[in-house]
Coordinates of C-alpha atoms and ligand atoms in Angstrom, one line a residue:
X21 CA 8.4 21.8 20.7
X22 CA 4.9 20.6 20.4
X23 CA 1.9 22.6 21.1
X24 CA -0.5 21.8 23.1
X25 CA -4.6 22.6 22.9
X26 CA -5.3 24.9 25.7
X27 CA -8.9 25.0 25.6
X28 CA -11.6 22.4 25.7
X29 CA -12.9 21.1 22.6
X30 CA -16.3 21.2 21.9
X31 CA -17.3 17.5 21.3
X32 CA -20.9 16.4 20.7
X33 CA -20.7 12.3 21.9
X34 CA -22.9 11.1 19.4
X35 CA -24.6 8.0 20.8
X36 CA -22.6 5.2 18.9
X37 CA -23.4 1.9 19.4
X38 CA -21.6 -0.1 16.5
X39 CA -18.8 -1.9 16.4
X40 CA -16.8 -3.8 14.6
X41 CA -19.8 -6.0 12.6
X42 CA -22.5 -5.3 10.9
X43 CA -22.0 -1.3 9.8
X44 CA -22.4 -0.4 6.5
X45 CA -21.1 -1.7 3.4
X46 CA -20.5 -5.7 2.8
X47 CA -21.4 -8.2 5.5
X48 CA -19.9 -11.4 5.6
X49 CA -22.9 -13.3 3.6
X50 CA -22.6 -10.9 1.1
X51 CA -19.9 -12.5 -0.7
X52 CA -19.6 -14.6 -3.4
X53 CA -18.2 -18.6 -4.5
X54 CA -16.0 -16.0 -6.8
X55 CA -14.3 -14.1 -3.8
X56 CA -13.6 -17.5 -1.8
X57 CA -11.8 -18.1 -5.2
X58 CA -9.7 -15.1 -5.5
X59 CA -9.5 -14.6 -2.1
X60 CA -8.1 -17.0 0.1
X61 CA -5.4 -20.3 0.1
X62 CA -7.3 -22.6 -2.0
X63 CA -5.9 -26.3 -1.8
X64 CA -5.3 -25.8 -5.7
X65 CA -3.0 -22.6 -4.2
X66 CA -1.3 -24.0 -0.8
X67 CA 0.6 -26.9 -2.4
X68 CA 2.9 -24.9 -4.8
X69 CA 5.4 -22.5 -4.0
X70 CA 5.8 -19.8 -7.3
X71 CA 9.8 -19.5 -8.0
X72 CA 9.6 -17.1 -11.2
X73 CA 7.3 -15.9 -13.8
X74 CA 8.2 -15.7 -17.3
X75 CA 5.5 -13.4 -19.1
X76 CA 6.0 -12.8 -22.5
X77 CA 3.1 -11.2 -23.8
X78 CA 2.1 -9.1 -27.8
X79 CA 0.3 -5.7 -26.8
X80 CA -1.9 -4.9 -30.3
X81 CA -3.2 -1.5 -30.1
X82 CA -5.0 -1.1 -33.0
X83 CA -7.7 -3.9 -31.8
X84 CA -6.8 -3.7 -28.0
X85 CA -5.7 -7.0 -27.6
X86 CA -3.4 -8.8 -25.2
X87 CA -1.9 -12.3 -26.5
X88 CA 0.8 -14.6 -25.4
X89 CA 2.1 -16.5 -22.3
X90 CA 3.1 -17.1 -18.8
X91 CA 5.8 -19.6 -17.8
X92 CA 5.3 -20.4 -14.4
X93 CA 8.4 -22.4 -12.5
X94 CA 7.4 -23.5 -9.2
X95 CA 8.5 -25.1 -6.0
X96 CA 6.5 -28.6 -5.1
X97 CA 5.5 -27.9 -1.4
X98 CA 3.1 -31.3 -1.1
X99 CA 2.0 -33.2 -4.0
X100 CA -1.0 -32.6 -5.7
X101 CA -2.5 -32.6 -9.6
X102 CA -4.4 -30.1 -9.7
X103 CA -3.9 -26.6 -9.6
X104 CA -5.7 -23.4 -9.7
X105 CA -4.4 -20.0 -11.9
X106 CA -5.9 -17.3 -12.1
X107 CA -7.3 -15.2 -15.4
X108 CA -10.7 -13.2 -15.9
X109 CA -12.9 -12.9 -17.9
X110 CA -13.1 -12.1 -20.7
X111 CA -9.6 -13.4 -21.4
X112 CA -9.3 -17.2 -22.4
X113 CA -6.4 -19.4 -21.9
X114 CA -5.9 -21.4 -24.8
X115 CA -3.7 -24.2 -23.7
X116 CA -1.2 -25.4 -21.2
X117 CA 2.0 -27.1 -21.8
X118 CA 4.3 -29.3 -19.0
X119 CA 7.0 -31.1 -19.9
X120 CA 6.4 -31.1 -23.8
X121 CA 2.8 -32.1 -23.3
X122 CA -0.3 -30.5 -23.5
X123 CA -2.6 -30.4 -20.4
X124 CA -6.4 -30.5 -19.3
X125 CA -7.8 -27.6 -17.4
X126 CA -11.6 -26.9 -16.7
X127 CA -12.8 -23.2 -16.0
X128 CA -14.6 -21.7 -13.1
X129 CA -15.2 -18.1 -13.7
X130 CA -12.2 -16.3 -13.3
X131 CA -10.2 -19.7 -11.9
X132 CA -8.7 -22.1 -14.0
X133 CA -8.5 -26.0 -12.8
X134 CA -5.2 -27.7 -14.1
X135 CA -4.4 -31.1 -14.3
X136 CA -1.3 -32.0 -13.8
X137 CA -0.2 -35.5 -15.5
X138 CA 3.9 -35.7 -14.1
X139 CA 4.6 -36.7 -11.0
X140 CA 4.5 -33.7 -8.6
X141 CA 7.4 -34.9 -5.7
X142 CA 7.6 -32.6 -3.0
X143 CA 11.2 -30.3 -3.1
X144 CA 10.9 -30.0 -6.8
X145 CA 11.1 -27.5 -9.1
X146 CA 8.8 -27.6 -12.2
X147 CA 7.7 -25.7 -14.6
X148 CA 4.3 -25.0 -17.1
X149 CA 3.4 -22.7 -19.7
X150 CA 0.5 -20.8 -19.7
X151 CA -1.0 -19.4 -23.4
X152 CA -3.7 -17.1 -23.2
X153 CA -5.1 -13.9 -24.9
X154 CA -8.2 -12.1 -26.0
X155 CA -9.5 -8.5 -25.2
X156 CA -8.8 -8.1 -21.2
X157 CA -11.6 -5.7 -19.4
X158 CA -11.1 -1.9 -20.0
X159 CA -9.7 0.0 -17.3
X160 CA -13.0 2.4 -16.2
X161 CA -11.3 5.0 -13.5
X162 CA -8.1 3.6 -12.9
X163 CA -6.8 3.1 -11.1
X164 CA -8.8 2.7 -8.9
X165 CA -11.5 0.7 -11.1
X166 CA -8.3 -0.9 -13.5
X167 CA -7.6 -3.1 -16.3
X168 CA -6.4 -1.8 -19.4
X169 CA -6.0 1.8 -20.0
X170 CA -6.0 2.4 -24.1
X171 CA -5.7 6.2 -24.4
X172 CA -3.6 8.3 -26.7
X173 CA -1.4 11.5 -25.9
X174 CA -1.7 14.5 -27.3
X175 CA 0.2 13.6 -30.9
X176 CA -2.5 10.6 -31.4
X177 CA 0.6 7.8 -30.3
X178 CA -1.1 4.8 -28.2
X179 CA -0.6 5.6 -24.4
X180 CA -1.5 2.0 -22.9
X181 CA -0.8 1.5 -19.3
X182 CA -2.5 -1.7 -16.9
X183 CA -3.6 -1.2 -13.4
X184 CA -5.0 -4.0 -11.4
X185 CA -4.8 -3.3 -7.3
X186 CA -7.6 -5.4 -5.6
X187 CA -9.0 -6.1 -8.8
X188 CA -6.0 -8.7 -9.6
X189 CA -2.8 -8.9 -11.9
X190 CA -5.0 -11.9 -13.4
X191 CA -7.5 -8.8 -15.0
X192 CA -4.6 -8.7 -17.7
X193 CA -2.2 -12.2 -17.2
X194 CA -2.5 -15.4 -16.0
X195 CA -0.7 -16.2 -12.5
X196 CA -1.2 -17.3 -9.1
X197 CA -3.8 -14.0 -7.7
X198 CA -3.4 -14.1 -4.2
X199 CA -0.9 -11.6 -2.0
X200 CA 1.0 -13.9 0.2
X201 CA 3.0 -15.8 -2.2
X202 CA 5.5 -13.7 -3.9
X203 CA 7.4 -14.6 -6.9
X204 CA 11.0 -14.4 -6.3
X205 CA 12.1 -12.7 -9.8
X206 CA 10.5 -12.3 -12.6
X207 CA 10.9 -11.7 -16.7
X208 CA 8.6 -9.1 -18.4
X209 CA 8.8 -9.4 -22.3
X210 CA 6.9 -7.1 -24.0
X211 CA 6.3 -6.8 -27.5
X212 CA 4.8 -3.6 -29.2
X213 CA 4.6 -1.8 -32.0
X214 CA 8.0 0.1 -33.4
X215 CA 7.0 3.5 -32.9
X216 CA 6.5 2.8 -29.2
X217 CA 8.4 1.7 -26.0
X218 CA 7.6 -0.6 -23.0
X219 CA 8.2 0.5 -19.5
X220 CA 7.6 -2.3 -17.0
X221 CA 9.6 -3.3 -13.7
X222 CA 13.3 -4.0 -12.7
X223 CA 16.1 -3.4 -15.6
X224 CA 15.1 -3.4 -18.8
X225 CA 17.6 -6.1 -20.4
X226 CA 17.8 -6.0 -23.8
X227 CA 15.7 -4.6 -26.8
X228 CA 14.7 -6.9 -30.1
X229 CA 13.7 -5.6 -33.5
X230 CA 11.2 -8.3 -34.8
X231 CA 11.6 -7.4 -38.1
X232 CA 7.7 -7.0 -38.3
X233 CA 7.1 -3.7 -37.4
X234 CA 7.6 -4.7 -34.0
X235 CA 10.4 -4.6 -31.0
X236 CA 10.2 -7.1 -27.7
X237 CA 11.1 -4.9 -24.6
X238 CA 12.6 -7.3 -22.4
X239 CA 12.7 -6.1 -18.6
X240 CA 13.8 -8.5 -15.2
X241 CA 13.2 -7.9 -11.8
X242 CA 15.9 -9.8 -9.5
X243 CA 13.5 -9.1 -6.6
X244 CA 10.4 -10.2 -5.0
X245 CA 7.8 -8.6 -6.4
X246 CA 3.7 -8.7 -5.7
X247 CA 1.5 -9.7 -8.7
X248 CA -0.4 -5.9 -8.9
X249 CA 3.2 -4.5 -8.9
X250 CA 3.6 -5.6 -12.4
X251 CA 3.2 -3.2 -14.9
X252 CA 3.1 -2.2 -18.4
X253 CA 3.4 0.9 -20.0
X254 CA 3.3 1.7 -23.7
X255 CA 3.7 4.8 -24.8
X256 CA 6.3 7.4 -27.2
X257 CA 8.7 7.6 -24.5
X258 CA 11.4 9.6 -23.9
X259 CA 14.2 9.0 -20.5
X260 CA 16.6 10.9 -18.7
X261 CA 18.0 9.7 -15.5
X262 CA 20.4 10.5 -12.7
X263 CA 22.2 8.5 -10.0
X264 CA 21.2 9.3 -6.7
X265 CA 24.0 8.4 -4.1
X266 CA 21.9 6.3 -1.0
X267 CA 22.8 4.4 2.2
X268 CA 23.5 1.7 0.1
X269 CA 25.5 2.9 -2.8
X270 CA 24.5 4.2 -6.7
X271 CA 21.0 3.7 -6.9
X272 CA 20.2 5.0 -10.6
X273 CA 16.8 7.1 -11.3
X274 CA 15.5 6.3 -14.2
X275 CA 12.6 8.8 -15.7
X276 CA 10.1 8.0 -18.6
X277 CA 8.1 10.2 -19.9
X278 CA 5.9 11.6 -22.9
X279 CA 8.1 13.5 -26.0
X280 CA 6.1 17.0 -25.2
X281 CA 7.3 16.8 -21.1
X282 CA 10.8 16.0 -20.9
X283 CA 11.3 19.8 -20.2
X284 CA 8.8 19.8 -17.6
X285 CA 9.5 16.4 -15.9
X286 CA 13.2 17.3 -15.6
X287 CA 12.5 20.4 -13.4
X288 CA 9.6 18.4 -11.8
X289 CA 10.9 15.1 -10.8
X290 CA 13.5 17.3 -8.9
X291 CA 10.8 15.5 -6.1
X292 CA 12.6 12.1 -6.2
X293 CA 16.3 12.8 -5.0
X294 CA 14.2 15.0 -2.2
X295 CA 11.9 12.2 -1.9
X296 CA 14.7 9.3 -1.5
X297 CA 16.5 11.0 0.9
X298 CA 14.0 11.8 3.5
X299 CA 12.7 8.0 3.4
X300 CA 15.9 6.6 3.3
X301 CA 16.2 8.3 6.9
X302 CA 13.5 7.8 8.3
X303 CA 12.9 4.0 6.5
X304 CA 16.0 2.9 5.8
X305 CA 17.6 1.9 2.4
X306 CA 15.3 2.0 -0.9
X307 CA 14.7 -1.8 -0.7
X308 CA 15.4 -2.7 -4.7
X309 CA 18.8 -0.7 -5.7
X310 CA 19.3 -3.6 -8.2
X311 CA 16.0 -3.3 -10.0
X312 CA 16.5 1.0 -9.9
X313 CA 13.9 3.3 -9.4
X314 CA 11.8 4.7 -11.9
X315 CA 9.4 6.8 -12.7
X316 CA 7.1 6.5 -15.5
X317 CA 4.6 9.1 -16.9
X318 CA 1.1 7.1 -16.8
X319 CA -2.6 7.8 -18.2
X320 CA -4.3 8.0 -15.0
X321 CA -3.1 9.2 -11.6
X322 CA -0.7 6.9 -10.6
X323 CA 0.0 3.7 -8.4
X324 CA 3.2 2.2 -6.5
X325 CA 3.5 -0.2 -9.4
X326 CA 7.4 -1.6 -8.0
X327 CA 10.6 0.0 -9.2
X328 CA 8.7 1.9 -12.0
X329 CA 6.3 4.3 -9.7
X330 CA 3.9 5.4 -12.4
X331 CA 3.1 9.2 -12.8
X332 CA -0.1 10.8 -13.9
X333 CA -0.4 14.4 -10.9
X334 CA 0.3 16.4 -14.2
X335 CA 3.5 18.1 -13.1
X336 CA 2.0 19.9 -10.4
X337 CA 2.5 20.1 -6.4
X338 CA -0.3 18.6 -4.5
X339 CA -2.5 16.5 -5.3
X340 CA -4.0 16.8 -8.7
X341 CA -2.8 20.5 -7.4
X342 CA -4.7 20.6 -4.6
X343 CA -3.8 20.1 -0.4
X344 CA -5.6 16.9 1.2
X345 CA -4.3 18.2 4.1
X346 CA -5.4 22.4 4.2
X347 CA -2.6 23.2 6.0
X348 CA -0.2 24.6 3.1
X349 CA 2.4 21.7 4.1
X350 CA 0.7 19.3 1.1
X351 CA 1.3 21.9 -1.5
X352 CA 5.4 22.1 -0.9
X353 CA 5.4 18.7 -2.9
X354 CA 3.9 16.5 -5.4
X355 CA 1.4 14.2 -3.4
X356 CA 1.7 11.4 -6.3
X357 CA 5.7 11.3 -6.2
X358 CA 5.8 11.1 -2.5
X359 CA 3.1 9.1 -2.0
X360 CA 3.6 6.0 -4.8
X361 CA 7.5 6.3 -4.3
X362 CA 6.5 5.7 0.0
X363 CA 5.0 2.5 -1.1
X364 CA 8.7 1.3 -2.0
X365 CA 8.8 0.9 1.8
X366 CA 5.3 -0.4 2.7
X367 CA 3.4 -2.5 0.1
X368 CA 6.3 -3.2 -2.2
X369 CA 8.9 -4.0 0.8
X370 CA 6.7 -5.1 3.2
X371 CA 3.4 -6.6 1.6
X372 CA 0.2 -7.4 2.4
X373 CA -0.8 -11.4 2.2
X374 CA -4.3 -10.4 2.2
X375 CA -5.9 -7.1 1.1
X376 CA -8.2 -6.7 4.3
X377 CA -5.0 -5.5 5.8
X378 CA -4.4 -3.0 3.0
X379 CA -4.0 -0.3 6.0
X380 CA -0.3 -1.5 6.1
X381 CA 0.5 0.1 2.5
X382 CA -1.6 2.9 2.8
X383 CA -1.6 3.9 6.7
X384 CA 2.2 4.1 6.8
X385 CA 2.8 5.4 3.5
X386 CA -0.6 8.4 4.0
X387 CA 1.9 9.0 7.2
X388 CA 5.2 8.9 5.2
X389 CA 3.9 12.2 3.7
X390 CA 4.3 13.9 7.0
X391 CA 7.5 12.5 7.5
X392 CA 8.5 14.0 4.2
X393 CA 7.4 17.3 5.4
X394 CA 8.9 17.1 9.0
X395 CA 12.2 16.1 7.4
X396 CA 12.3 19.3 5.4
X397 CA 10.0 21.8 7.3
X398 CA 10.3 20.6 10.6
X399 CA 8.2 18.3 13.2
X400 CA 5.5 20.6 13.8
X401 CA 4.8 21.3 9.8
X402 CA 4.9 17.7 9.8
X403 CA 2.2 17.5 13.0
X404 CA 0.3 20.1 11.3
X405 CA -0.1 17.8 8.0
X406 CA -0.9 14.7 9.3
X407 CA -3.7 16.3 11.7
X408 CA -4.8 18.3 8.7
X409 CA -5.7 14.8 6.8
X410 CA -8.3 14.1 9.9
X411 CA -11.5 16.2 7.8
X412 CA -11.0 13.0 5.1
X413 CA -12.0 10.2 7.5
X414 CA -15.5 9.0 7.6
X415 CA -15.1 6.4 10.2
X416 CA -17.7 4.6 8.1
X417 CA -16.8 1.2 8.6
X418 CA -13.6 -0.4 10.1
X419 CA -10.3 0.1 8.8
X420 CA -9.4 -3.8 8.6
X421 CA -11.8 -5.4 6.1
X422 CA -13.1 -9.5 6.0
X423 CA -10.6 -11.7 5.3
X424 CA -9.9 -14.5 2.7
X425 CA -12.6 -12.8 -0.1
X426 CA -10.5 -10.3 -1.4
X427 CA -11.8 -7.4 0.6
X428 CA -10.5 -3.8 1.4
X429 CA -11.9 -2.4 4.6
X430 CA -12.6 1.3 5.0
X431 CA -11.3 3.9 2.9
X432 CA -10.0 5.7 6.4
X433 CA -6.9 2.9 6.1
X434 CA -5.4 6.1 4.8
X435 CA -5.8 9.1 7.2
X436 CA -7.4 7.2 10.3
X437 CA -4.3 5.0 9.5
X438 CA -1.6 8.0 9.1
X439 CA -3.4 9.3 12.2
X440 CA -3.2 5.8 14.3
X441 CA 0.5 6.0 13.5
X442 CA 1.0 9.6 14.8
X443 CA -0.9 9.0 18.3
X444 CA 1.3 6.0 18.4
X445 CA 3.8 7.9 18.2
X446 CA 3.0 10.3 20.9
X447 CA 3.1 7.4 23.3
X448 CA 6.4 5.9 22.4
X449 CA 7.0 9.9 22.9
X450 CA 11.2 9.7 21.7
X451 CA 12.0 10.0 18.2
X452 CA 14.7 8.6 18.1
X453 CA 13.1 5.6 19.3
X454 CA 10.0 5.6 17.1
X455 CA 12.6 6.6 13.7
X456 CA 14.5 2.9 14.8
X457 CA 10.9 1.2 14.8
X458 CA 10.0 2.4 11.4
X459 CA 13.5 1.5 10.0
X460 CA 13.5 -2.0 11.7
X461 CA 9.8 -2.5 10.2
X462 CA 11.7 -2.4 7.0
X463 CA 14.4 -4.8 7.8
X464 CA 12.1 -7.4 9.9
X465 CA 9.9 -7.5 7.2
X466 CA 12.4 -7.3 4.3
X467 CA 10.6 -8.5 1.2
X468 CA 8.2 -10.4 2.8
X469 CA 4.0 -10.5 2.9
X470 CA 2.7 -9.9 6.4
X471 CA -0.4 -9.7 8.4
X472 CA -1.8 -7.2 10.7
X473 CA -0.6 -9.6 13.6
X474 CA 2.8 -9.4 12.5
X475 CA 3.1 -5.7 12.3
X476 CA 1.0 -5.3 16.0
X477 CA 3.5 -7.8 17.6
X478 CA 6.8 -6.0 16.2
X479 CA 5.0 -2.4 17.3
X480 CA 4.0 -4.0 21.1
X481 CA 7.5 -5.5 21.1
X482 CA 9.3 -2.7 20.0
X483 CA 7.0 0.1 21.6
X484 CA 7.4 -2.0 25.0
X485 CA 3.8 -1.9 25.5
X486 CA 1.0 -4.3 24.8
X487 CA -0.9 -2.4 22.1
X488 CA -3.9 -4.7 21.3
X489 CA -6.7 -2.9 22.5
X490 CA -4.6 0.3 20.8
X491 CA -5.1 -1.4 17.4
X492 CA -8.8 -3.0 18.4
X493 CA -9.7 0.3 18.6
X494 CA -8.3 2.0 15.5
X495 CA -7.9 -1.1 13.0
X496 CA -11.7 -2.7 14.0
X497 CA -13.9 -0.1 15.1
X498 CA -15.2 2.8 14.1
X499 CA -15.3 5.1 17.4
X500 CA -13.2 7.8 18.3
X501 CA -11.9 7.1 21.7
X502 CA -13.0 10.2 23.8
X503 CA -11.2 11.4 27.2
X504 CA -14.1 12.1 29.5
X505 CA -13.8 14.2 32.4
X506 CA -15.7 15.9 35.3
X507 CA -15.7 17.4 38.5
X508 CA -16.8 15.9 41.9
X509 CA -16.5 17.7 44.8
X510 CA -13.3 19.8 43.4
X511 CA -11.4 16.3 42.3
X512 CA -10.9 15.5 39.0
X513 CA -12.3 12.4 37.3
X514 CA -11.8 11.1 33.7
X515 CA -12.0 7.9 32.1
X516 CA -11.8 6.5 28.5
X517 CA -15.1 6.1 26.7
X518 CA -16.8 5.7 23.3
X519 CA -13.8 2.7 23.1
X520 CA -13.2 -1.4 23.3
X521 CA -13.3 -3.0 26.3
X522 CA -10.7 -1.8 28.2
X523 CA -9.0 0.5 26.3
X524 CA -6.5 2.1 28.7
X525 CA -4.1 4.0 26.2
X526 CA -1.8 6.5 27.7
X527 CA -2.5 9.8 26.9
X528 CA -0.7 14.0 27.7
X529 CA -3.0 16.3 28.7
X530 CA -2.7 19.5 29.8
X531 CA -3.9 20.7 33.0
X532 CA -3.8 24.7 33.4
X533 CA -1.5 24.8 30.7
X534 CA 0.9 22.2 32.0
X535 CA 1.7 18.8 30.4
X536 CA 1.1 15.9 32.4
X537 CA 1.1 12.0 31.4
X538 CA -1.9 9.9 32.5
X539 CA -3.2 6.4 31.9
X540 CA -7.1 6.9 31.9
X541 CA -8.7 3.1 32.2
X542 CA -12.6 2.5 31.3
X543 CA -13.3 3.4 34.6
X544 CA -13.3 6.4 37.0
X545 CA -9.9 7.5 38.0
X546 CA -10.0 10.2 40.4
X547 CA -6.7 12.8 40.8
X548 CA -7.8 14.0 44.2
X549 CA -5.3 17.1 44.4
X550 CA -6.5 19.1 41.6
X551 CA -9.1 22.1 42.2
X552 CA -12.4 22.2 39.8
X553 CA -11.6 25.4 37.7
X554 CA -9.2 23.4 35.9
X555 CA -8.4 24.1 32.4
X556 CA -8.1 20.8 30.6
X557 CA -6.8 19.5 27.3
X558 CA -5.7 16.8 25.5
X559 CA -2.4 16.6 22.9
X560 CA -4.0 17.6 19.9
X561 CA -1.3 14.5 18.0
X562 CA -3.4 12.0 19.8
X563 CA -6.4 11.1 17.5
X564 CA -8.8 11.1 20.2
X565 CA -11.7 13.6 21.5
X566 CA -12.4 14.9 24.5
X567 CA -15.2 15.4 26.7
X568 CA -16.3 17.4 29.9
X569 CA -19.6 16.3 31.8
X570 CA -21.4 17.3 34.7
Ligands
ZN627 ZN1 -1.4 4.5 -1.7

């Protein structure tokens, strides 16, 4: 049973006037010709549909170079010549081949302008080849600030890994660099050096010896995957793996990591079976059994690159060995395996189309970590977690950030978002309930790119509630919606402030200790029975405040 706060809190109302526009960080004239580019459905974009990606790329450490090509098949929505792909600076694309012939492109920035010279007839399938290389940008903290990472381990081997979320895949390889249109499969061949091996996504098919010093690692993924997914890493390797038994058969667990850990990593990793099986429940099915799961020892902390989750939390519990959340709960796991390995469910399985709504990969997965600890130590460690997480949020700026420019709102997508997703589920107030909403999520949105709108219409449908103003409030302002009370003439007032326009969320509160339902509206609403020396509270799950006035 839940707990419920039996004494007021003490809230200071800070006098907060903004709202949605105009807070801190970027407004909406701050962005550039550039971010239009990257970020929205240019006409160069809508026309073509991507079918597959063929990248087949060298990797040179000693010079840190990147050379080779993308072949591109795609789907002819509505004719059109020209068309736009993707590939910063200071890479170079150094020609363009369709149909045996080479083709004209002109370059703006980071965009490159094709002209196409075949006919381009609606329903067909074509394809072009893409030949580019050059020194791409140095990953700086990835992976947050990505690119290329070109470290070595501890025995001097090259330890090469690319990270590219928000930044763009086309910070390493040329390709169509918005969200919402997914390649259906794709083949990653990488060639490196022989004393080295290539982990990237799906199944690694086959192996080649050049016969140069060299071997092609030559990997397919059979499913959808987003363009930041994609991943290389380079490295003196070593695997193990195991077959985990899931709701929808064998799903084989495939580990990769550096010679010196494979005695560490195999106690460690002990995290993923653990990991699978409290998603699976509460999620449903790991959504690519046919691509595996992996995880793959990386230079830097990690990221939910698809179907080869890379791994940099050093073997420890926690994150970087430490508990986001205080409460104890965050140290009974390791955040990074968890966490990346929850983004199977929401960012690889259900994706984005544009980044401002990154809060659907990280506010479910930041709450996936709770679920992970209430699946093995019980719903109020999990309650206890998620709660924990509300000393990271700033509310510094809204959680949903400016669309079509390739923008990321608020870092409080993460623990605002996990805590959004917790007071929702307070209202739909039956678990079993709220566990079928998360797993349908996964099947409504099966390998598809989504917007907010989507997600807030299945949550309204499936809640049974219109929950607009819900996510107004949480998604697109930054104000912590506060249950106001008083006393007038021994009857009990309260109302909803420091909120939307007519935010009338449903709340529990506690009056003298006893748990009672009430839907609070912007204005007054007066219980006329109840005496003044009332103890009230509010259900510390809702993210909410509470105040008393006079
Ligand atoms: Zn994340």
């Amino acid at each position: 049973m839940k707990k419920y706060v039996s004494v007021v809190f003490i809230v200071f109302l800070i006098s907060n006037t903004a709202n949605a526009q105009g807070l801190m960080g970027k407004s909406e004239n701050d962005f550039t010709h550039q971010d239009t580019l990257r970020g929205s459905i240019t006409k160069e974009r809508v026309w073509w549909d991507v079918k597959q990606y063929h990248l087949d790329i060298k990797i040179n450490p000693t010079d840190s170079t990147i050379s080779g090509s993308n072949t591109i098949r795609y789907k002819i929505l509505n004719s059109c010549n020209r068309m736009q792909i993707d590939l910063q600076e200071p890479l170079k694309i150094n020609k363009v081949i369709q149909d045996g012939k080479e083709l004209k492109y002109q370059r703006d920035g980071n965009v490159f302008y094709i002209d196409l010279v075949a006919l381009q007839n609606p329903g067909e399938i074509k394809k072009l080849t893409v030949f580019y290389g050059g020194k791409p940008k140095i990953a700086v903290r990835p992976p947050w600030d990505g690119g290329i990472t070109w470290s070595k381990d501890n025995n001097g081997k090259p330890f090469i890994a690319s990270t590219c979320q928000g930044l763009g895949a086309s910070v390493w390889w040329p390709n169509k660099d918005h969200m919402y249109d997914e390649v259906d499969d794709m083949i990653i061949s990488v060639n490196v050096p022989n004393n080295l091996t290539n982990v990237s996504n799906g199944r690694l098919q086959s192996v080649i010896d050049m016969k140069d010093g060299t071997r092609t690692f030559n990997w397919y993924v059979s499913n959808p995957i987003n363009n930041y997914g994609v991943n290389i890493n380079i490295g003196d390797y070593v695997s193990f793996s195991e077959v985990y038994k899931g709701e929808k058969g064998n799903l084989d667990c495939i580990y990769y990591v550096l010679r010196d850990n494979l005695d560490k990593a195999k106690i460690h990793f002990q995290d993923v079976p653990r990991m699978l099986k409290a998603f699976e429940h509460w999620f449903g099915p790991y959504p690519f059994y046919e691509d595996s799961y992996k995880l793959v020892e990386a230079p830097y902390l990690g990221m939910e690159h698809q179907s080869s989750v890379t791994y940099g939390n050093g073997f420890k519990n926690g994150y970087r060995g430490t508990d986001l959340s205080g409460t104890g709960w965050g140290l009974k796991f390791d955040f990074i395996i968890i966490h990346e390995s929850g983004h199977e469910w929401f960012a690889n399985n259900i994706t984005y189309k544009d980044i401002a709504d990154m809060w659907i990969h990280e506010g479910f997965t930041n709450y996936s970590e709770s679920l992970f600890v209430e699946y093995y130590y019980g719903k109020q460690a999990g309650a206890e977690y998620v709660r924990g997480l509300r000393k990271g949020i700033e509310n510094d700026k809204p959680i949903i950030g400016y669309y079509d420019v390739n923008n990321e709102g608020s870092g409080d997508m993460y623990n605002k978002g996990g805590n959004m997703l917790h007071t929702l589920r307070q209202i739909v107030n039956d678990d079993q309930k709220w566990r079928t909403i998360l797993r349908g999520l996964n099947s409504t949105f099966y390998h598809q790119t989504v917007t907010t709108k989507q997600i807030e219409d299945y949550l309204s449908k499936s809640v049974g509630l219109d929950l607009a103003l819900f996510f107004d409030q949480y998604l697109r302002d930054i104000r912590i919606p506060t249950f106001e009370y008083k006393f007038n003439n021994n009857k009990l007032s309260y109302r909803w402030t420091n909120c939307v326009p007519g935010f009338n969320m449903p709340v529990k509160v506690t009056l003298n200790g006893k748990e009672q339902w009430l839907k609070p509206q912007v204005e007054w609403t007066i219980l006329p029975q109840m005496s003044k020396n009332l103890k009230v509270g509010v259900d510390k799950d809702f993210y909410v405040e509470l105040l008393k006035s006079m």
